[in-house]
PDB file of C-alpha atoms in Angstrom:
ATOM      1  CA  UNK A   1    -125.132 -28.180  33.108  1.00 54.00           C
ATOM      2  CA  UNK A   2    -128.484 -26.807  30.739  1.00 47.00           C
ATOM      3  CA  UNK A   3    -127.570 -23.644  31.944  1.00 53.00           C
ATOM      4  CA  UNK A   4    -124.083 -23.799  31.176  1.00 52.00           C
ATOM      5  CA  UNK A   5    -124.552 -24.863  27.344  1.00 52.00           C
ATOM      6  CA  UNK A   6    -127.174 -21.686  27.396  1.00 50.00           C
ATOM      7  CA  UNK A   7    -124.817 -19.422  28.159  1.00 41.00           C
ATOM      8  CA  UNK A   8    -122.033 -20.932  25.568  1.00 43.00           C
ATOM      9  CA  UNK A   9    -124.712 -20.458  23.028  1.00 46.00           C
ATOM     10  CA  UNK A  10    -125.523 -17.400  23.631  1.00 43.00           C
ATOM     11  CA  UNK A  11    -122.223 -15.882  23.553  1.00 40.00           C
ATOM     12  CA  UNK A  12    -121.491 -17.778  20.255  1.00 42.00           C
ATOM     13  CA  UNK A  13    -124.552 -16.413  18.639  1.00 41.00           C
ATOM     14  CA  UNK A  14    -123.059 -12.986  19.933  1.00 42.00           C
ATOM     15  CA  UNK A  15    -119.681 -13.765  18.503  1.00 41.00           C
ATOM     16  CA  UNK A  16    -121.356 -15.072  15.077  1.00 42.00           C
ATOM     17  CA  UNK A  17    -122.769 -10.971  15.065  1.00 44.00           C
ATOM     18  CA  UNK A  18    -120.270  -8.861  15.560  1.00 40.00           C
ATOM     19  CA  UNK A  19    -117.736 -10.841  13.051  1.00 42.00           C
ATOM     20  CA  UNK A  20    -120.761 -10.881  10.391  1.00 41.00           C
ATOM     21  CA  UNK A  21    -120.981  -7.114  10.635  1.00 39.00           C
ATOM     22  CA  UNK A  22    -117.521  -6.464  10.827  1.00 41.00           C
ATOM     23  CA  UNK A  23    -117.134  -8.530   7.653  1.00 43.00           C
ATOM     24  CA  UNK A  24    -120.779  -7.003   6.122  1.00 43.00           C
ATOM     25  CA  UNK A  25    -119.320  -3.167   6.710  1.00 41.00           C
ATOM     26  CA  UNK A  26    -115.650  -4.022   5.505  1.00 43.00           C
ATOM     27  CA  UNK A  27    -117.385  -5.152   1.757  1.00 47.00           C
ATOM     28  CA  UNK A  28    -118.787  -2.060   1.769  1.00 49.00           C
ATOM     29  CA  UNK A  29    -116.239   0.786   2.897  1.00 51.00           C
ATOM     30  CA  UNK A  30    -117.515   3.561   0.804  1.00 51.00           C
ATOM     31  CA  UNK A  31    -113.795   5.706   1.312  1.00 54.00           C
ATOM     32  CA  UNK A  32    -112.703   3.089  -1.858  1.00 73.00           C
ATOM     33  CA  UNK A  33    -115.770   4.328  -3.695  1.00 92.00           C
ATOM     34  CA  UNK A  34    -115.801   6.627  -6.515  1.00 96.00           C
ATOM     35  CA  UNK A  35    -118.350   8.140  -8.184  1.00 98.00           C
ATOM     36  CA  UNK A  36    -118.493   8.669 -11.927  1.00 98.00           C
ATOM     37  CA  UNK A  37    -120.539  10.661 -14.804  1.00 98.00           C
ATOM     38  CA  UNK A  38    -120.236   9.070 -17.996  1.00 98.00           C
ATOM     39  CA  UNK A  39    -121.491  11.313 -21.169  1.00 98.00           C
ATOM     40  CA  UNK A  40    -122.492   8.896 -22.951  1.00 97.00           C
ATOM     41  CA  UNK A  41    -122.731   4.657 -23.272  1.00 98.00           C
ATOM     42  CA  UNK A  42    -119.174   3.175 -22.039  1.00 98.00           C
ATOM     43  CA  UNK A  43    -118.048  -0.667 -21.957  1.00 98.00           C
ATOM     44  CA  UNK A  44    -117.074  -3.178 -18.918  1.00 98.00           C
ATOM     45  CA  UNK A  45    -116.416  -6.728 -19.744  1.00 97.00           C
ATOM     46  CA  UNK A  46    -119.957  -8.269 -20.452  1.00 96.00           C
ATOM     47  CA  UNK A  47    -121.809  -5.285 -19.848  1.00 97.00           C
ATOM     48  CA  UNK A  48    -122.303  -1.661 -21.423  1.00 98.00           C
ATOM     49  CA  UNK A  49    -123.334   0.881 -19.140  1.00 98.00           C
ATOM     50  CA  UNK A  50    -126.112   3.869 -20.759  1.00 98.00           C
ATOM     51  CA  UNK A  51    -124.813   7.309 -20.057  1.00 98.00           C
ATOM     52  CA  UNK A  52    -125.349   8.197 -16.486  1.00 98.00           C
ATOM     53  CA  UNK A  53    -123.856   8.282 -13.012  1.00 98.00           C
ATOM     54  CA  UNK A  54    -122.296   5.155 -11.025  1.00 98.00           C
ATOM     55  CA  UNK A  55    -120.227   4.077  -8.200  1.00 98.00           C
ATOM     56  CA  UNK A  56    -117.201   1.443  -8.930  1.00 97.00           C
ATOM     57  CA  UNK A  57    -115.643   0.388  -5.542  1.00 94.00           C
ATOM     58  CA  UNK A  58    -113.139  -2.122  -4.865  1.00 91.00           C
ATOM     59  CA  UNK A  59    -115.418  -4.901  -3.343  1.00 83.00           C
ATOM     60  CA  UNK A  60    -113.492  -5.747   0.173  1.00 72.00           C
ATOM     61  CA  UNK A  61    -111.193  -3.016  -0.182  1.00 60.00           C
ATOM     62  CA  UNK A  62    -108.791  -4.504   3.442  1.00 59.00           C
ATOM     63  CA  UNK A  63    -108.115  -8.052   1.945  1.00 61.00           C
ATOM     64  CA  UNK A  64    -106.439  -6.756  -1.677  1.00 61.00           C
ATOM     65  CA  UNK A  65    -109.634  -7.679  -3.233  1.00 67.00           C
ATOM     66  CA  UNK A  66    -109.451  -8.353  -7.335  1.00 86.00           C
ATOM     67  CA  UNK A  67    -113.308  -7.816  -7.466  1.00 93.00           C
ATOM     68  CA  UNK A  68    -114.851  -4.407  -8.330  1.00 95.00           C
ATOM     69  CA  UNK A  69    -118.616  -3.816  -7.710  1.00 96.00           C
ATOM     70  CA  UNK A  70    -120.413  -1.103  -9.745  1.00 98.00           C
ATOM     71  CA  UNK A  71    -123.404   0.480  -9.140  1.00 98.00           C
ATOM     72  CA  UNK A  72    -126.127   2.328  -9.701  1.00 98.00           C
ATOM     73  CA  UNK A  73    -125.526   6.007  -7.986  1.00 97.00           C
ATOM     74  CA  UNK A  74    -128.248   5.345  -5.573  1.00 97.00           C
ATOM     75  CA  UNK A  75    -126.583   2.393  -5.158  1.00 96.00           C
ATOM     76  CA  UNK A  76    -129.671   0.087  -6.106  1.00 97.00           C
ATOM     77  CA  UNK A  77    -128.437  -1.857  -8.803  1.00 97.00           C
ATOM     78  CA  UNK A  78    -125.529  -3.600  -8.980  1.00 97.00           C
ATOM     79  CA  UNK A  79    -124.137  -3.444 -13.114  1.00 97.00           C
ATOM     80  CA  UNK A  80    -121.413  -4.959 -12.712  1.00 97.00           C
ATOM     81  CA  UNK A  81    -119.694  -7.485 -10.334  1.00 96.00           C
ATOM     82  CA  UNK A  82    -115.809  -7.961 -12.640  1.00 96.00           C
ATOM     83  CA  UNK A  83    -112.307  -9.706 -11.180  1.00 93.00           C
ATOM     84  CA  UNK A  84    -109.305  -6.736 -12.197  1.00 95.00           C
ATOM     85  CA  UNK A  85    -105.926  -6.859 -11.658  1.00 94.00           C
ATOM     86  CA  UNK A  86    -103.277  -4.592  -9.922  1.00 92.00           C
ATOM     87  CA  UNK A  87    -102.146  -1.821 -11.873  1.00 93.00           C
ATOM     88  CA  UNK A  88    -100.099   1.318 -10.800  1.00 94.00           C
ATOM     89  CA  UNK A  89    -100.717   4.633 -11.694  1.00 90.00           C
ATOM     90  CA  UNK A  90     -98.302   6.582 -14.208  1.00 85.00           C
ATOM     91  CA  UNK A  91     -95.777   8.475 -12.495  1.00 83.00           C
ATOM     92  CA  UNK A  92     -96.623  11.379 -14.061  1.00 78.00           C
ATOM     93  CA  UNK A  93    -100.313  11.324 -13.186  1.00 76.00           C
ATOM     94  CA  UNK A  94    -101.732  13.039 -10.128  1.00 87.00           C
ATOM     95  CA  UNK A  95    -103.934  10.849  -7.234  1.00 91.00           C
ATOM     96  CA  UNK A  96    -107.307  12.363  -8.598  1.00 92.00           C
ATOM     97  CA  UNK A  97    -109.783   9.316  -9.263  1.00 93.00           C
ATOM     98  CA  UNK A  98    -110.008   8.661 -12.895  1.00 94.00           C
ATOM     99  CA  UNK A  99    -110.669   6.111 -15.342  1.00 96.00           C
ATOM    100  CA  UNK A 100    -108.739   5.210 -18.751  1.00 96.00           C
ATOM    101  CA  UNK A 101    -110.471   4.186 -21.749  1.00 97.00           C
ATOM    102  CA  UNK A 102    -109.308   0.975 -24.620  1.00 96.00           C
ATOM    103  CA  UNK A 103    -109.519   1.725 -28.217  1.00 95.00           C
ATOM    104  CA  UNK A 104    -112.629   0.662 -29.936  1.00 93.00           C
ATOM    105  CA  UNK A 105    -113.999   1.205 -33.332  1.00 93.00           C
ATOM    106  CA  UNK A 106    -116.031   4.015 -34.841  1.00 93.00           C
ATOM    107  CA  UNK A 107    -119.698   3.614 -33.214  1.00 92.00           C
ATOM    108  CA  UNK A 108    -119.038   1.270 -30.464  1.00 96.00           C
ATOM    109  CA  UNK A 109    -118.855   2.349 -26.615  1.00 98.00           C
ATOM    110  CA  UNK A 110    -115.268   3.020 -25.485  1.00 98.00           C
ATOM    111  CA  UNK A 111    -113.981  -0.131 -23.102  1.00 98.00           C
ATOM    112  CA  UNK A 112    -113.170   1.044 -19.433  1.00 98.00           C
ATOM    113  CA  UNK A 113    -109.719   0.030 -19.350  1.00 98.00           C
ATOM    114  CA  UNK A 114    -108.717   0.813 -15.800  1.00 97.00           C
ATOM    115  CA  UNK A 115    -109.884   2.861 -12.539  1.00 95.00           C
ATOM    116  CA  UNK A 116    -107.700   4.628 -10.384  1.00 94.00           C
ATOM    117  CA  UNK A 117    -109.104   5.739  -7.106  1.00 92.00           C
ATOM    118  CA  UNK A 118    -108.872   9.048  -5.143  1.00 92.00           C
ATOM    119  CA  UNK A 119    -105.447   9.292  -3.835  1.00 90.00           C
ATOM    120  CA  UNK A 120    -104.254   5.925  -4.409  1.00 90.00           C
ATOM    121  CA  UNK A 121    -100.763   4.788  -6.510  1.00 90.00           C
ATOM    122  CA  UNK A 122    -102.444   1.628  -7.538  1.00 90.00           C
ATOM    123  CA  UNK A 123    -105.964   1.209  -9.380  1.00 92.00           C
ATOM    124  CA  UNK A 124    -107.611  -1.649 -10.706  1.00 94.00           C
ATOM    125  CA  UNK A 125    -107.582  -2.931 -14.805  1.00 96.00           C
ATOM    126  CA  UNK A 126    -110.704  -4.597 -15.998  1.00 97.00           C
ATOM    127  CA  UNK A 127    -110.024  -8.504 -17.770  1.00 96.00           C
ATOM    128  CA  UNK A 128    -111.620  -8.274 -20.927  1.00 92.00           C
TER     129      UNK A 128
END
């Protein structure tokens, strides 16, 4: 009977792994990850990124996630964390990543309006 509740322990703790790195490696499926060069200081909701490189990726890309992480290029700090909404690409655009830009006034970083990623119709729009 000790033996029994062992082995059902065991294979639960196994169980418990391999769903907690299933989930761990779906949050961060890099083939929803886009890297971008900004020229000079640009605007998310709370948040103004310095000129530089970073990494915006849709945070669990297989569940429809609203949540878009960026980062850091090396990927060691996390700037931003922001819920988005659904928006589709122009019709007239092609499926090359890219990001719009709001309107802002003379002197202030321009707001990252939306992101659309590498060949994808839909993208994500930033709730300012």
């Amino acid at each position: 009977m000790f033996a029994r509740k062992i082995v059902h322990t065991l294979c639960g703790v196994v169980l418990l792994g391999v769903f907690a790195t299933s989930a761990a490696s779906a949050m961060l499926d890099t083939r929803h990850a886009t890297y971008f060069t900004f020229s000079r200081s640009v605007q998310l909701p709370g948040v103004t990124l310095p000129a530089g490189t970073y990494v915006f990726e849709v945070s669990n890309a297989g569940s429809g996630s609203s949540l878009v992480l960026v980062r850091s290029r090396d990927r060691s700090t996390v700037h931003a964390f922001k819920l988005t909404n659904a928006i589709y690409r122009p019709a007239s655009r092609n499926l090359e990543a890219a990001i719009t830009f709001g309107e802002t006034s003379a002197g202030n970083p321009p707001p990252v309006k939306a992101w659309y990623p590498e060949s994808e119709t839909a993208g994500r729009e930033f709730i300012y």
